[in-house]
Amino acid sequence: DLGSDVEVTADVADDIDEDDLLGGLRIDSTEEIQVPDRLVDQVIGQEHARDVVIKAAKQRRHVMMIGSPGTGKSMLAKAMAELLPKEELQDVLVYHNPDDGNNPKVRTVPAGKGEQIVEAHKEEARKRNQMRSFLMWIIIAIVLGYSLIIAGQILLGILAAGIIYLAFRYGSRGSDAMIPNLIVNNADETAAPFEDATGAHAGALLGDVRHDPFQSGGMETPSHDRVEPGAIHKANKGVLFIDEINTLDIRSQQHLMTAIQEGEFSITGQSERSSGAMVQTEPVPTDFIMIAAGNLDAMENMHPALRSRIKGYGYEVYMDDTIEDTPEMRRKYVRFVAQEVEKDGRLPDFSAEAIEEVILEARRRAGRKGHLTLELRNLGGLVRVSGDIARGQDAEMVTRDHVLQAKGRSRSIEQQLADDYIERRKDYELQVAEGYQVGRVNGLAVMGEDSGIMLPVMAEVTPSQGPGEVIATGQLKEMAQEAVDNVSAIIKKFSDENISEKDIHIQFVQAGQGGVDGDSASITVATAVISALEGVGVDQSLAMTGSLSVRGDVLPVGGVTHKIEAAAKTGCDKVIIPAANMQDVMIEDEYREMVEIIPVSHISEVLDIALEGEPEKDSLVARLKSITGSALSQENKV
Ligand code: ADP
């Protein structure tokens, strides 16, 4: 289950320390790591997909790959092309059809033969032209001589010579038409073709016939010479890879299906009003293996017949996003760094410490305890940026420091936005990270996939005219509204105040682009409301995230690592997170010293930590404990 079967060859310690970031490899740099020749052996993880690709290459089956971007789908498709026999490769020639100029003939020959045939035709045409020129000049000389000597007519002679010259020029066009058009040439290929048709328009996918502006009058390019192959033709005997398959228009998906079914597909002009649309070749072979890729969404939106075609005659695989973090796997990640260095070709080697830092990042990005991320395109980006920084400094080797700098630079758009956002809000003094305030709690949210932001929640309680209501303002998404409802159930249970006579206003301060991510704000909302109801201040040097059950249990949420980092960046020195999330915390060292992480399992613990002043707080916490005691006593059993 390690992805590539090929073991990492380098000095491995006999007695491997489980925690060694390099998995026991005793190396100074990536220079000592050997990169396997075959692409299929370079694939990290994705064992299932890799097995399928190897099997499908043998059986010539189509494959559907579903998964996150940058996990190796196109890499595996390329690897499959390497596994296909190159002996079967073919060249394809298109010939003029003397019977019907708009229906060029198609001939398929073994790879390498195509060029020879074209050369032979050219040679023949050259000879014929030489012969013609020779003949032409002889005749012109005779005519000129005759006109001068016999008739004494210079003008007539020149006119006649001109007509003869044009007649020959014209005639030689006919012999050009005899040279076939080599549309698929595999003469110099060392492996079966790999064609990436992601986002290709109809012409690029299915082939096209160029428009001829001079359709008559002897200036035209013969139709067979205007024929251009599509990816389906170039992929013959190889692999056709199409990512985001659902974005292909339906007509193209239908044609693709025909090409798969028939194993051949005529080329015609794709734009209706072009002269190319009149031309249609004989069928051109399209015997490719298709690898269609996309995310889960893609599968739903793809042409059902095409999908069932692939399913019925091939395999469907799901790509993994993460893989278990074992010493053996970490050795593969060491090799991954070496692979990316080799692939780029210009980067210096990575020192052992630099590699360790990349592996730490792989851990962090996995967002799951005991796992490493398999979104390796992005991790490869970190390797390249680190290498570029080192190169910029003329360093001989990439050091840990270069990688740390690169982490700062290779931030996603969301991260950059979030940082900008934090900065701007600091300007407006919307962030409070010290003192106590009634009804205000620092919540935490995630923007995009990988950036945390601090999102204060404010609550206010006012006497109600009619029956009490919970009113939420700010950009609340439906999920957040639900969280508010959930919270109000707990508050109603425990509060002395007659809540039915009060309106509770809840505001997410500047919820901004990201909005509020649902449930994860519910302990924040509860704390803010309770603080407002009881008039007790909340510690502003504290931030929190956690979901709340109706019984007061604090349940796990997503993105804790990014949230903790956001709290640290904003200047908070304590963060409350659900105890169940402790295993997901993978914050960087620099933040570890900045904030204290406090795990909690019940809302009473949250209040105990967050609220100001001993006596009021104690009575509040005691009340809450007694009311939701069942949850607590269960807690004690664990
Ligand atoms: P996808 O097609 O899934 O979007 P790619 O195959 O294009 O991703 O991956 C981009 C690059 O990231 C690859 O060329 C390779 O350098 C690296 N990469 C991605 N997945 C893997 C993997 N499983 N093993 C090794 N390298 C990988």
Tab-separated table of N, CA, C and O in Angstrom, residues 530-586:
chain	number	residue	atom	x	y	z
A	530	ILE	N	-24.947	34.185	26.545
A	530	ILE	CA	-24.974	34.022	28.000
A	530	ILE	C	-24.329	35.223	28.682
A	530	ILE	O	-24.826	35.749	29.683
A	531	SER	N	-23.212	35.686	28.101
A	531	SER	CA	-22.544	36.861	28.649
A	531	SER	C	-23.470	38.077	28.623
A	531	SER	O	-23.560	38.834	29.596
A	532	ALA	N	-24.192	38.245	27.526
A	532	ALA	CA	-25.097	39.392	27.400
A	532	ALA	C	-26.277	39.276	28.367
A	532	ALA	O	-26.664	40.255	29.023
A	533	LEU	N	-26.815	38.074	28.477
A	533	LEU	CA	-27.962	37.844	29.357
A	533	LEU	C	-27.621	38.144	30.803
A	533	LEU	O	-28.374	38.789	31.527
A	534	GLU	N	-26.433	37.681	31.226
A	534	GLU	CA	-26.066	37.788	32.621
A	534	GLU	C	-25.234	39.033	32.922
A	534	GLU	O	-24.913	39.301	34.077
A	535	GLY	N	-24.847	39.736	31.867
A	535	GLY	CA	-24.033	40.937	32.046
A	535	GLY	C	-22.646	40.656	32.585
A	535	GLY	O	-22.060	41.481	33.288
A	536	VAL	N	-22.083	39.495	32.228
A	536	VAL	CA	-20.729	39.152	32.679
A	536	VAL	C	-19.764	39.272	31.491
A	536	VAL	O	-20.086	38.834	30.382
A	537	GLY	N	-18.594	39.869	31.718
A	537	GLY	CA	-17.634	40.103	30.634
A	537	GLY	C	-16.969	38.826	30.134
A	537	GLY	O	-16.857	37.826	30.849
A	538	VAL	N	-16.511	38.885	28.865
A	538	VAL	CA	-15.821	37.748	28.246
A	538	VAL	C	-14.373	38.143	27.976
A	538	VAL	O	-14.095	39.243	27.509
A	539	ASP	N	-13.464	37.211	28.256
A	539	ASP	CA	-12.036	37.419	28.039
A	539	ASP	C	-11.757	37.611	26.541
A	539	ASP	O	-12.006	36.717	25.740
A	540	GLN	N	-11.202	38.785	26.170
A	540	GLN	CA	-10.982	39.070	24.751
A	540	GLN	C	-9.618	38.579	24.255
A	540	GLN	O	-9.344	38.630	23.058
A	541	SER	N	-8.795	38.093	25.183
A	541	SER	CA	-7.523	37.539	24.733
A	541	SER	C	-7.695	36.067	24.337
A	541	SER	O	-6.732	35.361	24.079
A	542	LEU	N	-8.964	35.682	24.306
A	542	LEU	CA	-9.294	34.287	24.039
A	542	LEU	C	-10.110	34.190	22.759
A	542	LEU	O	-10.962	35.039	22.493
A	543	ALA	N	-9.828	33.166	21.940
A	543	ALA	CA	-10.661	32.885	20.769
A	543	ALA	C	-11.173	31.466	20.900
A	543	ALA	O	-10.592	30.674	21.643
A	544	MET	N	-12.268	31.164	20.225
A	544	MET	CA	-12.804	29.807	20.381
A	544	MET	C	-13.478	29.292	19.119
A	544	MET	O	-13.951	30.050	18.276
A	545	THR	N	-13.489	27.970	18.998
A	545	THR	CA	-14.270	27.330	17.944
A	545	THR	C	-14.784	26.018	18.496
A	545	THR	O	-14.125	25.364	19.305
A	546	GLY	N	-15.982	25.647	18.087
A	546	GLY	CA	-16.548	24.392	18.572
A	546	GLY	C	-18.020	24.360	18.265
A	546	GLY	O	-18.682	25.385	18.196
A	547	SER	N	-18.519	23.159	18.055
A	547	SER	CA	-19.930	22.983	17.778
A	547	SER	C	-20.603	22.528	19.073
A	547	SER	O	-19.960	21.955	19.938
A	548	LEU	N	-21.892	22.804	19.176
A	548	LEU	CA	-22.579	22.549	20.442
A	548	LEU	C	-23.764	21.628	20.224
A	548	LEU	O	-24.562	21.842	19.319
A	549	SER	N	-23.874	20.604	21.066
A	549	SER	CA	-25.068	19.764	20.980
A	549	SER	C	-26.136	20.382	21.869
A	549	SER	O	-25.832	21.230	22.716
A	550	VAL	N	-27.381	19.958	21.721
A	550	VAL	CA	-28.443	20.524	22.547
A	550	VAL	C	-28.220	20.215	24.021
A	550	VAL	O	-28.789	20.865	24.885
A	551	ARG	N	-27.388	19.226	24.316
A	551	ARG	CA	-27.132	18.897	25.721
A	551	ARG	C	-25.927	19.645	26.290
A	551	ARG	O	-25.593	19.487	27.449
A	552	GLY	N	-25.255	20.436	25.450
A	552	GLY	CA	-24.125	21.204	25.957
A	552	GLY	C	-22.783	20.571	25.697
A	552	GLY	O	-21.748	21.114	26.097
A	553	ASP	N	-22.757	19.434	25.003
A	553	ASP	CA	-21.473	18.837	24.649
A	553	ASP	C	-20.817	19.671	23.545
A	553	ASP	O	-21.504	20.145	22.644
A	554	VAL	N	-19.493	19.809	23.638
A	554	VAL	CA	-18.775	20.509	22.578
A	554	VAL	C	-18.264	19.467	21.576
A	554	VAL	O	-17.511	18.573	21.933
A	555	LEU	N	-18.719	19.618	20.341
A	555	LEU	CA	-18.426	18.616	19.306
A	555	LEU	C	-17.344	19.128	18.345
A	555	LEU	O	-17.164	20.330	18.186
A	556	PRO	N	-16.635	18.195	17.699
A	556	PRO	CA	-15.515	18.593	16.829
A	556	PRO	C	-15.954	19.407	15.601
A	556	PRO	O	-17.076	19.287	15.140
A	557	VAL	N	-15.030	20.205	15.097
A	557	VAL	CA	-15.267	21.043	13.912
A	557	VAL	C	-14.094	20.894	12.947
A	557	VAL	O	-13.090	20.262	13.271
A	558	GLY	N	-14.204	21.503	11.774
A	558	GLY	CA	-13.123	21.406	10.774
A	558	GLY	C	-12.141	22.570	10.875
A	558	GLY	O	-12.433	23.587	11.494
A	559	GLY	N	-10.999	22.392	10.281
A	559	GLY	CA	-10.038	23.486	10.102
A	559	GLY	C	-9.396	24.029	11.359
A	559	GLY	O	-8.988	25.179	11.385
A	560	VAL	N	-9.277	23.225	12.417
A	560	VAL	CA	-8.747	23.766	13.680
A	560	VAL	C	-7.344	24.338	13.546
A	560	VAL	O	-7.035	25.382	14.111
A	561	THR	N	-6.515	23.654	12.755
A	561	THR	CA	-5.137	24.128	12.613
A	561	THR	C	-5.107	25.565	12.084
A	561	THR	O	-4.428	26.431	12.642
A	562	HIS	N	-5.871	25.795	11.013
A	562	HIS	CA	-5.873	27.135	10.414
A	562	HIS	C	-6.511	28.157	11.349
A	562	HIS	O	-6.102	29.312	11.394
A	563	LYS	N	-7.497	27.723	12.094
A	563	LYS	CA	-8.161	28.644	13.015
A	563	LYS	C	-7.213	29.057	14.141
A	563	LYS	O	-7.150	30.233	14.513
A	564	ILE	N	-6.490	28.087	14.679
A	564	ILE	CA	-5.558	28.397	15.775
A	564	ILE	C	-4.500	29.383	15.277
A	564	ILE	O	-4.163	30.366	15.941
A	565	GLU	N	-4.011	29.144	14.071
A	565	GLU	CA	-2.994	30.039	13.524
A	565	GLU	C	-3.542	31.461	13.346
A	565	GLU	O	-2.837	32.442	13.591
A	566	ALA	N	-4.810	31.548	12.925
A	566	ALA	CA	-5.416	32.873	12.752
A	566	ALA	C	-5.525	33.584	14.094
A	566	ALA	O	-5.248	34.776	14.214
A	567	ALA	N	-5.903	32.842	15.139
A	567	ALA	CA	-6.026	33.439	16.463
A	567	ALA	C	-4.676	33.968	16.928
A	567	ALA	O	-4.565	35.080	17.456
A	568	ALA	N	-3.633	33.155	16.674
A	568	ALA	CA	-2.286	33.569	17.074
A	568	ALA	C	-1.870	34.830	16.327
A	568	ALA	O	-1.356	35.782	16.914
A	569	LYS	N	-2.131	34.837	15.022
A	569	LYS	CA	-1.755	35.994	14.201
A	569	LYS	C	-2.452	37.256	14.675
A	569	LYS	O	-1.898	38.348	14.583
A	570	THR	N	-3.677	37.116	15.128
A	570	THR	CA	-4.442	38.292	15.528
A	570	THR	C	-4.049	38.771	16.916
A	570	THR	O	-4.501	39.820	17.354
A	571	GLY	N	-3.274	37.991	17.631
A	571	GLY	CA	-2.782	38.447	18.919
A	571	GLY	C	-3.447	37.813	20.130
A	571	GLY	O	-3.202	38.223	21.265
A	572	CYS	N	-4.320	36.837	19.920
A	572	CYS	CA	-4.916	36.140	21.069
A	572	CYS	C	-3.862	35.240	21.699
A	572	CYS	O	-2.966	34.759	21.023
A	573	ASP	N	-3.981	35.009	23.016
A	573	ASP	CA	-3.001	34.089	23.591
A	573	ASP	C	-3.590	32.786	24.108
A	573	ASP	O	-2.885	31.936	24.613
A	574	LYS	N	-4.928	32.629	23.956
A	574	LYS	CA	-5.546	31.341	24.312
A	574	LYS	C	-6.574	30.972	23.239
A	574	LYS	O	-7.271	31.856	22.719
A	575	VAL	N	-6.657	29.693	22.921
A	575	VAL	CA	-7.685	29.236	21.986
A	575	VAL	C	-8.384	28.024	22.559
A	575	VAL	O	-7.739	27.071	22.983
A	576	ILE	N	-9.712	28.089	22.582
A	576	ILE	CA	-10.496	26.931	23.008
A	576	ILE	C	-10.884	26.132	21.778
A	576	ILE	O	-11.404	26.687	20.808
A	577	ILE	N	-10.601	24.825	21.821
A	577	ILE	CA	-11.046	23.962	20.719
A	577	ILE	C	-11.694	22.709	21.309
A	577	ILE	O	-11.454	22.359	22.465
A	578	PRO	N	-12.514	22.022	20.542
A	578	PRO	CA	-13.114	20.778	21.042
A	578	PRO	C	-12.024	19.749	21.349
A	578	PRO	O	-11.080	19.618	20.559
A	579	ALA	N	-12.164	19.054	22.464
A	579	ALA	CA	-11.154	18.062	22.849
A	579	ALA	C	-10.963	17.031	21.738
A	579	ALA	O	-9.847	16.598	21.472
A	580	ALA	N	-12.069	16.694	21.067
A	580	ALA	CA	-11.981	15.677	20.007
A	580	ALA	C	-11.134	16.132	18.833
A	580	ALA	O	-10.729	15.315	18.009
A	581	ASN	N	-10.864	17.449	18.745
A	581	ASN	CA	-10.055	17.957	17.648
A	581	ASN	C	-8.561	18.010	17.962
A	581	ASN	O	-7.755	18.370	17.105
A	582	MET	N	-8.177	17.660	19.199
A	582	MET	CA	-6.776	17.805	19.597
A	582	MET	C	-5.838	17.089	18.632
A	582	MET	O	-4.749	17.552	18.320
A	583	GLN	N	-6.297	15.927	18.132
A	583	GLN	CA	-5.423	15.136	17.258
A	583	GLN	C	-5.231	15.787	15.886
A	583	GLN	O	-4.350	15.404	15.138
A	584	ASP	N	-6.078	16.761	15.553
A	584	ASP	CA	-5.950	17.400	14.237
A	584	ASP	C	-5.037	18.622	14.261
A	584	ASP	O	-4.844	19.264	13.235
A	585	VAL	N	-4.535	18.958	15.446
A	585	VAL	CA	-3.749	20.187	15.541
A	585	VAL	C	-2.344	19.965	14.978
A	585	VAL	O	-1.602	19.130	15.462
A	586	MET	N	-2.051	20.705	13.897
A	586	MET	CA	-0.728	20.578	13.295
A	586	MET	C	-0.162	21.958	13.013
A	586	MET	O	0.229	22.265	11.895
